[in-house]
C-alpha positions as a Markdown table, in Angstrom:
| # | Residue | x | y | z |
|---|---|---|---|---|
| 1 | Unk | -23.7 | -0.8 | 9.8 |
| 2 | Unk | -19.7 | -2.0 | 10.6 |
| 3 | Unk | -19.6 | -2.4 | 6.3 |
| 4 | Unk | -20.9 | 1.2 | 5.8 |
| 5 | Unk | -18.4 | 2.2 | 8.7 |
| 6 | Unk | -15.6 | 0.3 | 6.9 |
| 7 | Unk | -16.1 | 1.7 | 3.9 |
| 8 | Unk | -16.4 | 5.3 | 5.2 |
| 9 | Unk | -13.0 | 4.4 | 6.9 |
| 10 | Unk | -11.6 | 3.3 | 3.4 |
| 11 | Unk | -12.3 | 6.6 | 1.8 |
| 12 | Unk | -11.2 | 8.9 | 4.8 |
| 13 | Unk | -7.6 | 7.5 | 4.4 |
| 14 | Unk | -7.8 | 7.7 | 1.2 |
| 15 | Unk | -8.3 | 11.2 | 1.5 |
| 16 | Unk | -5.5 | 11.9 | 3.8 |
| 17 | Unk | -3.2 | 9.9 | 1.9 |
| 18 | Unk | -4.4 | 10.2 | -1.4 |
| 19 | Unk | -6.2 | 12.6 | -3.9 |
| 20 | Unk | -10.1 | 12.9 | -4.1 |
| 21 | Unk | -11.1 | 9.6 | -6.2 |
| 22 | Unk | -13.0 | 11.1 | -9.9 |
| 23 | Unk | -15.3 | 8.7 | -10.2 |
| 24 | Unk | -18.7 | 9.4 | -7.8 |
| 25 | Unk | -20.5 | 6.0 | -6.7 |
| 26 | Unk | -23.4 | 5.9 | -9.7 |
| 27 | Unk | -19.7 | 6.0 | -11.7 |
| 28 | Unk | -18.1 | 3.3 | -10.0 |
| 29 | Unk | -21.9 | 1.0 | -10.4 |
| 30 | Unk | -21.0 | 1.7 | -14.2 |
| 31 | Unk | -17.5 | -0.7 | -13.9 |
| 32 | Unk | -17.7 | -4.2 | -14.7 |
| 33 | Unk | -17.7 | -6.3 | -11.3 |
| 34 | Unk | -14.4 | -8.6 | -10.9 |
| 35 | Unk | -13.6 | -12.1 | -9.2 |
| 36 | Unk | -14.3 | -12.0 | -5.7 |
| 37 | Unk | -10.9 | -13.2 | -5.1 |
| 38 | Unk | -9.0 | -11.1 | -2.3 |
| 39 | Unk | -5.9 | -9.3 | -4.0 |
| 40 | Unk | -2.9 | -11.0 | -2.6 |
| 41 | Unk | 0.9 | -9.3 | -2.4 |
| 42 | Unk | 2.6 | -8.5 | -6.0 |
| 43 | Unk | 4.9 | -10.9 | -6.7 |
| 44 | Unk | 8.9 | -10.0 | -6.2 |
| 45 | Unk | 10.4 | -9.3 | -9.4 |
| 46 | Unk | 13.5 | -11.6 | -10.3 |
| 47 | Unk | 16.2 | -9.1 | -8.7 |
| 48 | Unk | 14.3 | -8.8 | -5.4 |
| 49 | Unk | 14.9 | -12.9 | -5.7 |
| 50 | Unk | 11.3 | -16.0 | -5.0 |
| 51 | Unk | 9.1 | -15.3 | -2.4 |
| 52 | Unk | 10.4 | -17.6 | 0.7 |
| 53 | Unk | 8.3 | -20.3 | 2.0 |
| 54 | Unk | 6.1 | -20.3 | 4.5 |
| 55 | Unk | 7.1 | -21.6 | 8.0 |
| 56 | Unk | 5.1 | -24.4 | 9.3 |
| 57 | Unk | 2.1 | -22.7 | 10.9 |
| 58 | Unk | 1.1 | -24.1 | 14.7 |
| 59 | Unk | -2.0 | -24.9 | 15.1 |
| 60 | Unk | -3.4 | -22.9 | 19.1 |
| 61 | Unk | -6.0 | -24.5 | 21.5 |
| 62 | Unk | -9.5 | -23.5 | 20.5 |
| 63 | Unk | -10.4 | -19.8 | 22.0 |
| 64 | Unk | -14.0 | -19.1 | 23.4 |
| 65 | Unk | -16.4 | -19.1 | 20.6 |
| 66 | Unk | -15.1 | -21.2 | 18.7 |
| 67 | Unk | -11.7 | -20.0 | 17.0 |
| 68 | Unk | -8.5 | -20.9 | 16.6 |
| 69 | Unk | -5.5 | -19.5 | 16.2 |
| 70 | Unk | -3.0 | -20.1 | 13.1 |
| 71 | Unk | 0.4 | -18.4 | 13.3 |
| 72 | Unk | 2.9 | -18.6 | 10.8 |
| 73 | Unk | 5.8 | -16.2 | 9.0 |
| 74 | Unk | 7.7 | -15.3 | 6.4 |
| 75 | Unk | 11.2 | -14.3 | 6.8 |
| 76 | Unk | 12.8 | -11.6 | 4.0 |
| 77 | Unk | 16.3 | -10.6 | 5.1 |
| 78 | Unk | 18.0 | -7.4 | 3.1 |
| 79 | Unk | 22.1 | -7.6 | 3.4 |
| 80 | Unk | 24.9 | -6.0 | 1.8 |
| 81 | Unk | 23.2 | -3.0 | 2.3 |
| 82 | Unk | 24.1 | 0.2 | 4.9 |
| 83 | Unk | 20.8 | -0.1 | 6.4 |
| 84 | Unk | 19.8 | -3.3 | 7.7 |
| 85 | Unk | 16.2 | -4.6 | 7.4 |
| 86 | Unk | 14.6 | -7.1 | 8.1 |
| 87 | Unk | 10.5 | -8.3 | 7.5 |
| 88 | Unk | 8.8 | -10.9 | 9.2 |
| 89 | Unk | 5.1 | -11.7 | 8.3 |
| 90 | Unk | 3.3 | -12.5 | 10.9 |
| 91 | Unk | 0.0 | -14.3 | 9.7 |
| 92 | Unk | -3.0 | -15.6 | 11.6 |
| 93 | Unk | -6.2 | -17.6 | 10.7 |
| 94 | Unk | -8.7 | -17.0 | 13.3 |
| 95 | Unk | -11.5 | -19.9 | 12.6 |
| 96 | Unk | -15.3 | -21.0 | 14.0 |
| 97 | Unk | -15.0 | -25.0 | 14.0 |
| 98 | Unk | -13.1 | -25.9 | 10.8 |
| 99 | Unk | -14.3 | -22.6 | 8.7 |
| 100 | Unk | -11.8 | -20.1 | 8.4 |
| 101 | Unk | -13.2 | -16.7 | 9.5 |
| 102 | Unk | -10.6 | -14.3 | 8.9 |
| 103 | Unk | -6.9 | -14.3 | 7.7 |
| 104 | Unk | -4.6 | -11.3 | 9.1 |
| 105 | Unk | -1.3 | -10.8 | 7.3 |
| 106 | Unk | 0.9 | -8.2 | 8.6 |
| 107 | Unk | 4.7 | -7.4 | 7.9 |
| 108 | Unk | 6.9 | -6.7 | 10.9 |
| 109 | Unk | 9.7 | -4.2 | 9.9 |
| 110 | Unk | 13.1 | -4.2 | 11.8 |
| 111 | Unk | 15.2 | -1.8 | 10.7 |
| 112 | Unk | 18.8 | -1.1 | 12.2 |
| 113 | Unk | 21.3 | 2.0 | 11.4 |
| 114 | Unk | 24.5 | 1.1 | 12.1 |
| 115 | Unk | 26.3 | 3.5 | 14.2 |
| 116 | Unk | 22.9 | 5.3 | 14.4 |
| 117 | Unk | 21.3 | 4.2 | 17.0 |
| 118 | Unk | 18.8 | 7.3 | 16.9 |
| 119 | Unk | 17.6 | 6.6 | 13.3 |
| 120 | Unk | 17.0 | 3.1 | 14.2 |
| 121 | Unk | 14.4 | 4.3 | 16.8 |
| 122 | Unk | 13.5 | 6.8 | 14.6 |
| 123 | Unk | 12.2 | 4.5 | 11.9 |
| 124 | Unk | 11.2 | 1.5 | 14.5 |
| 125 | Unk | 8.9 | 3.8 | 16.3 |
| 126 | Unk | 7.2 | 5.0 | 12.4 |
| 127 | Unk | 6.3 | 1.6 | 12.0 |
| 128 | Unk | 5.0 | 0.7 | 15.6 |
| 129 | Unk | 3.0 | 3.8 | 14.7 |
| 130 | Unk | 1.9 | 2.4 | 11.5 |
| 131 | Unk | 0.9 | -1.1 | 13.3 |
| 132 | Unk | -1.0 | 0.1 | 16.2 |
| 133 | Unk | -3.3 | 2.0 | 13.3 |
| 134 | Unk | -3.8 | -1.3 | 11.6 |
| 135 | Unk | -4.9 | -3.0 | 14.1 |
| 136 | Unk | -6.9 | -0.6 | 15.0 |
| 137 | Unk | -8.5 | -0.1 | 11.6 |
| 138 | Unk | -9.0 | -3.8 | 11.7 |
| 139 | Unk | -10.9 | -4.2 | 14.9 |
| 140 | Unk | -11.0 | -7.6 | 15.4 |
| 141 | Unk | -14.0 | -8.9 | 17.5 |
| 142 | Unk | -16.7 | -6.7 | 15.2 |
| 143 | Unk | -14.9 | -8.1 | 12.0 |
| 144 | Unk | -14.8 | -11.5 | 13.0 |
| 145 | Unk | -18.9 | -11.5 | 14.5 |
| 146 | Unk | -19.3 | -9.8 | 11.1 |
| 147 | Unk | -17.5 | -12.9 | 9.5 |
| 148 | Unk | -19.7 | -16.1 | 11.4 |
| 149 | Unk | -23.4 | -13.7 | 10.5 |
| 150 | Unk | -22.2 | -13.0 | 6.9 |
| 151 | Unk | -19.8 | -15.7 | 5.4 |
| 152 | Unk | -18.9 | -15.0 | 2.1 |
| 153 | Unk | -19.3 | -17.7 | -0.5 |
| 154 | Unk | -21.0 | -20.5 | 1.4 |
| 155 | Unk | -17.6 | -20.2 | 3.5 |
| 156 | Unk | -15.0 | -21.0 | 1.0 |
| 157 | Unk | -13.6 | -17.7 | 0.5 |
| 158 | Unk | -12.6 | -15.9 | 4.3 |
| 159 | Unk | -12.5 | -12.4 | 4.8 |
| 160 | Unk | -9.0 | -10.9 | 5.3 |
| 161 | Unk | -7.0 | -7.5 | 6.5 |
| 162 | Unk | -3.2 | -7.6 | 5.0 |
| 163 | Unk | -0.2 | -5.2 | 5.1 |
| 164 | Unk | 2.5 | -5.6 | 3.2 |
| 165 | Unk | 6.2 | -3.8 | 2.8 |
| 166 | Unk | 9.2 | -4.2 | 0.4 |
| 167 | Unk | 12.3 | -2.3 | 0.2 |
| 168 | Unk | 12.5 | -0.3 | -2.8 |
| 169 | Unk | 15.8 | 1.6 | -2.8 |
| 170 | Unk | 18.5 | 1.2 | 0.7 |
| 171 | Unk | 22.0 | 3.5 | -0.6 |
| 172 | Unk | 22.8 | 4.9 | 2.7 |
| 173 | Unk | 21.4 | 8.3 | 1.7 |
| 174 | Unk | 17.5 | 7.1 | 1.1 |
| 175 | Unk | 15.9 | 3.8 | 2.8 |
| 176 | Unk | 12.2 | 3.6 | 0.9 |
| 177 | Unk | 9.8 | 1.1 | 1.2 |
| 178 | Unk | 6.5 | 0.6 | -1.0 |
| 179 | Unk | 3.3 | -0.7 | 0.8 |
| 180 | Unk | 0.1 | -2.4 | 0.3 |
| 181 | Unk | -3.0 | -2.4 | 2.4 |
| 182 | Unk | -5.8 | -4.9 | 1.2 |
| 183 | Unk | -8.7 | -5.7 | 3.0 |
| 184 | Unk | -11.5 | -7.9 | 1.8 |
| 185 | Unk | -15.5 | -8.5 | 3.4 |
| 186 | Unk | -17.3 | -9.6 | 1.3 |
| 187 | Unk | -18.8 | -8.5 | -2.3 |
| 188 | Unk | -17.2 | -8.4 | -5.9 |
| 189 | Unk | -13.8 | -7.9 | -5.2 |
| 190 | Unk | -11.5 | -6.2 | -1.8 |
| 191 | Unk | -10.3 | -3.0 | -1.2 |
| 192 | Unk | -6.4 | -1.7 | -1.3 |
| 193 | Unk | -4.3 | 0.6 | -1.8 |
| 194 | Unk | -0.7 | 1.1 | -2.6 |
| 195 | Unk | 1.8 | 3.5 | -1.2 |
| 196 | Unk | 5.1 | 4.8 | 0.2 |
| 197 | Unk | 7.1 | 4.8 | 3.3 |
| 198 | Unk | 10.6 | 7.0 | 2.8 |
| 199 | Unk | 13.1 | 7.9 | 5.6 |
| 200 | Unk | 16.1 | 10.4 | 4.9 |
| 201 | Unk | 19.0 | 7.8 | 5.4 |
| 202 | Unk | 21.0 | 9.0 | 8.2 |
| 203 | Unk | 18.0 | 10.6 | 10.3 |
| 204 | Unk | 15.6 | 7.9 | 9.6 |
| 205 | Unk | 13.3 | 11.0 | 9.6 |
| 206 | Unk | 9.6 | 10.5 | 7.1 |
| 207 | Unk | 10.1 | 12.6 | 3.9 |
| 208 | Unk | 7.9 | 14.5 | 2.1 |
| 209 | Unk | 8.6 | 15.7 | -1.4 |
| 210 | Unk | 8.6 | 19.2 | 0.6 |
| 211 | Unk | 11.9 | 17.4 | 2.2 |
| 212 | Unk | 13.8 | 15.9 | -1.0 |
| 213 | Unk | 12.7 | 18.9 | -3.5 |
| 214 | Unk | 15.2 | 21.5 | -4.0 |
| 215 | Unk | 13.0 | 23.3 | -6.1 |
| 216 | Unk | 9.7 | 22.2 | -5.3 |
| 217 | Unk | 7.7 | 24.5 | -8.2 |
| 218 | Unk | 10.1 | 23.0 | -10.9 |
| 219 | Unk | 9.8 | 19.7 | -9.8 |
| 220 | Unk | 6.1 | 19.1 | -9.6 |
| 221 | Unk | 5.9 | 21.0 | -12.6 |
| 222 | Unk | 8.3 | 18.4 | -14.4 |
| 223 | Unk | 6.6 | 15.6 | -12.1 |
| 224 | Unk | 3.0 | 16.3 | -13.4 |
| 225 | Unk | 3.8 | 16.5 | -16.8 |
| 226 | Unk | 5.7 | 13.8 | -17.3 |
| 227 | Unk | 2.4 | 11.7 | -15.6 |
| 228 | Unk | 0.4 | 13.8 | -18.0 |
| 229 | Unk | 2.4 | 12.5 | -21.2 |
| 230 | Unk | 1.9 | 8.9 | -20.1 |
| 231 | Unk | -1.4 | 9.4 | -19.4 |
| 232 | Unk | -2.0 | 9.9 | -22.7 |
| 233 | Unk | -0.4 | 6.4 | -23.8 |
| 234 | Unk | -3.3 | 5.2 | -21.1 |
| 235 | Unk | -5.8 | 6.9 | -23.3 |
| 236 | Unk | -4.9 | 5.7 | -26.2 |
| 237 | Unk | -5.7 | 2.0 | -24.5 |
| 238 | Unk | -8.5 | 2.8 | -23.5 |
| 239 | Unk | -7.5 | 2.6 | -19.9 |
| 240 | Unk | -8.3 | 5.5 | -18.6 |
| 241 | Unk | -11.8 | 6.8 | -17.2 |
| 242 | Unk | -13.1 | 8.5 | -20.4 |
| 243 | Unk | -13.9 | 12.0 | -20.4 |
| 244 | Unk | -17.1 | 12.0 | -19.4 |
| 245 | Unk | -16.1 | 10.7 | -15.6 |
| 246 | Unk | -12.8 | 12.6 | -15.5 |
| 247 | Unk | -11.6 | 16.0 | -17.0 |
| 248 | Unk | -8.6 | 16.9 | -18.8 |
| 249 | Unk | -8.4 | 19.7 | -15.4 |
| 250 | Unk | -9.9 | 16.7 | -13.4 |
| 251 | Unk | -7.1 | 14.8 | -14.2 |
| 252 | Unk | -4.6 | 17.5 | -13.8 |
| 253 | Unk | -5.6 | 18.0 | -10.5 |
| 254 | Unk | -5.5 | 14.8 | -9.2 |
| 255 | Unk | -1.9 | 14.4 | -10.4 |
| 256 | Unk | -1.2 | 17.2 | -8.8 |
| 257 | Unk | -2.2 | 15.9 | -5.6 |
| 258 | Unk | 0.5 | 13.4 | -5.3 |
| 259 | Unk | 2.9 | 16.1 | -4.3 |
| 260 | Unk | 0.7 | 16.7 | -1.2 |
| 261 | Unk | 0.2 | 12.6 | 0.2 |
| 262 | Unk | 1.9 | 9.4 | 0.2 |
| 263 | Unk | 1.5 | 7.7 | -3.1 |
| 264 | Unk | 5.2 | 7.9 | -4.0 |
| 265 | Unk | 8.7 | 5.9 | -3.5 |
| 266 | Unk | 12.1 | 6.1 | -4.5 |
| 267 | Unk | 13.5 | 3.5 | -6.2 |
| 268 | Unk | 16.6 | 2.4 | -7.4 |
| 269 | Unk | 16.3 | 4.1 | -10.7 |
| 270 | Unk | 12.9 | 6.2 | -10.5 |
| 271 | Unk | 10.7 | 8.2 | -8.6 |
| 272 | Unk | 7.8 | 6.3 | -8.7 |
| 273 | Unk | 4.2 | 8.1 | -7.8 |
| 274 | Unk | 0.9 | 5.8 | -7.6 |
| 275 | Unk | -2.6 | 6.1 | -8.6 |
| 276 | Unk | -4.7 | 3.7 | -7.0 |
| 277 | Unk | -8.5 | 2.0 | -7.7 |
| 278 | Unk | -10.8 | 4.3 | -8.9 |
| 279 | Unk | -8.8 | 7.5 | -8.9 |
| 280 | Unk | -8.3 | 7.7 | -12.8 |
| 281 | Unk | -9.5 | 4.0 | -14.0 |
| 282 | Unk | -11.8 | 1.2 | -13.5 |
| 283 | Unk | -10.9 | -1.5 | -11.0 |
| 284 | Unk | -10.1 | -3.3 | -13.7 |
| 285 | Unk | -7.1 | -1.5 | -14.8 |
| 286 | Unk | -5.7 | -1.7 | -11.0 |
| 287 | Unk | -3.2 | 0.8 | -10.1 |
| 288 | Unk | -1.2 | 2.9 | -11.9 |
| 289 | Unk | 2.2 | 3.4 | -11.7 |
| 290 | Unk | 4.2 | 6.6 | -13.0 |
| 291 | Unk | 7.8 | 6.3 | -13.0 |
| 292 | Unk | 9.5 | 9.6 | -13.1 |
| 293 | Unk | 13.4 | 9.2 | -13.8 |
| 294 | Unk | 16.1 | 10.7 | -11.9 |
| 295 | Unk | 18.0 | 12.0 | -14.9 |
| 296 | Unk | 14.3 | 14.1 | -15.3 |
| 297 | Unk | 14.9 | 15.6 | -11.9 |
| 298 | Unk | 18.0 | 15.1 | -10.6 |
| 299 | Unk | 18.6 | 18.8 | -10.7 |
| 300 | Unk | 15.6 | 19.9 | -8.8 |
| 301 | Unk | 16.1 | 17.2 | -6.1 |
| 302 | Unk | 18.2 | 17.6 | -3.2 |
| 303 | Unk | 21.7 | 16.2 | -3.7 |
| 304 | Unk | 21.3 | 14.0 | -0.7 |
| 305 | Unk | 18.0 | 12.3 | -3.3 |
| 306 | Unk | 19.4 | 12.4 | -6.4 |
| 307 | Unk | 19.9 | 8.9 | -8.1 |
């Protein structure tokens, strides 16, 4: 019942934050079924520097039932910059005896405005928000009965609930992050999905593209068909849904839709919008990314935006 609940859960925030997925469930049967290995955080790219090392985890005394308690974290510091931020992972392993039941990953954000004490709290309280709601979503004592009645692969694989952040662009004028929610019980493969977090950098208010376009028509308009063109480079590779699972106006449509939710960031030298599992592709293809450059719509973004 929790799985069906779970999943229901999945495809509610996907609404809110998303577009309507294409692809109906007898669609989705049709996709070929991948490892059963949980997605794990992307890689940092060379100029966001290695992935530092995990601290020593401390092993807790044995709670009632049977698990343990494994802490650990991983410290990412991001200096030289007006904004000041800071992420600390904090991970747990909650175990029955020496199986691991669950793994929780989950990146504390510290952000701090100098001389702005205002959009500090601003942007501290967004993602105390945006923590409560995970650990909510995650509810721990159903997922980890769930765990010790339905281990997955004779044990050796645990189920897990992971958030991650990274700072995408931090000028003074726009601090945005990009962020990944993956959860995994069981079955082919785990859920996630991909997203953005952007604060107007003096405010620390949440944008919107309502908030950063000056001319919100003109810039969807140059938006969407720019994601159109490069959709058709997607064709080409065959990694789109075929036509038969998602219209030409389908497709439009759900393009569209990223003006309305969350599946966008600013980075240093793009507007980047999402499309995640499912929406337009197989799981296979993973998400999407459509980088939008600022040259493109500099002129339709507020000056405060522009790149």
């Amino acid at each position: 019942m929790r799985k069906r609940w779970k999943t229901a859960l999945y495809a509610a925030a996907m609404a809110m934050l998303l577009t309507a997925c294409a692809a109906t469930e007898d669609e989705i049967q049709r996709v070929e079924q991948e490892d059963i290995t949980p997605q794990t955080r992307p890689e940092k790219t060379e100029a966001e520097g290695e992935e530092p090392n995990v601290s020593e985890q401390v092993q807790q005394p044995e709670e009632e039932g049977g698990e343990a308690l494994e802490e650990g974290g991983i410290f990412e510091t991001v200096s030289n910059s007006p904004v000041q931020v800071s992420i600390e992972t904090d991970k747990k392993e909650y175990k029955d005896g020496d199986r691991i039941l669950l793994i929780t990953n989950y990146d504390d954000v510290t952000v701090s405005f100098e001389g702005n004490e205002a959009a500090s709290q601003a942007v501290m309280a967004e993602f105390a928000r945006r923590k409560e709601e995970f650990e909510e979503r995650l509810e721990l004592e159903e997922t980890l009965e769930m765990a010790r009645e339905n281990p997955v692969v004779d044990g050796s694989v645990s189920y897990s609930e992971e958030n991650w952040y990274t700072v995408e662009r931090n000028d003074g004028r726009v601090l945005s992050f990009s962020a990944m929610w993956d959860s995994y019980e069981g079955g082919a493969h785990g859920q996630y999905m991909i997203y953005g977090v952007n604060f107007d950098g003096t405010t620390g208010k949440v944008l919107t593209i309502d908030d950063v376009a000056q001319d919100r028509a003109a810039f969807q308009e140059i938006c969407v068909q720019e994601m159109l063109r490069q959709c058709e480079d997607l064709k080409a590779r065959g990694v789109l849904f075929d036509e038969e699972m998602l219209s030409a106006e389908g497709l439009q449509e759900i393009l569209e839709g990223k003006m309305e939710g969350a599946e966008w960031y600013f980075t240093e030298n793009e507007i980047r919008f999402i499309s995640n599992v499912y929406e337009i592709a197989p799981y296979a293809a993973g998400s999407i990314d459509f980088d939008i450059s600022y040259e493109m719509v500099n002129e339709v973004l507020k000056e405060a935006y522009r790149g």
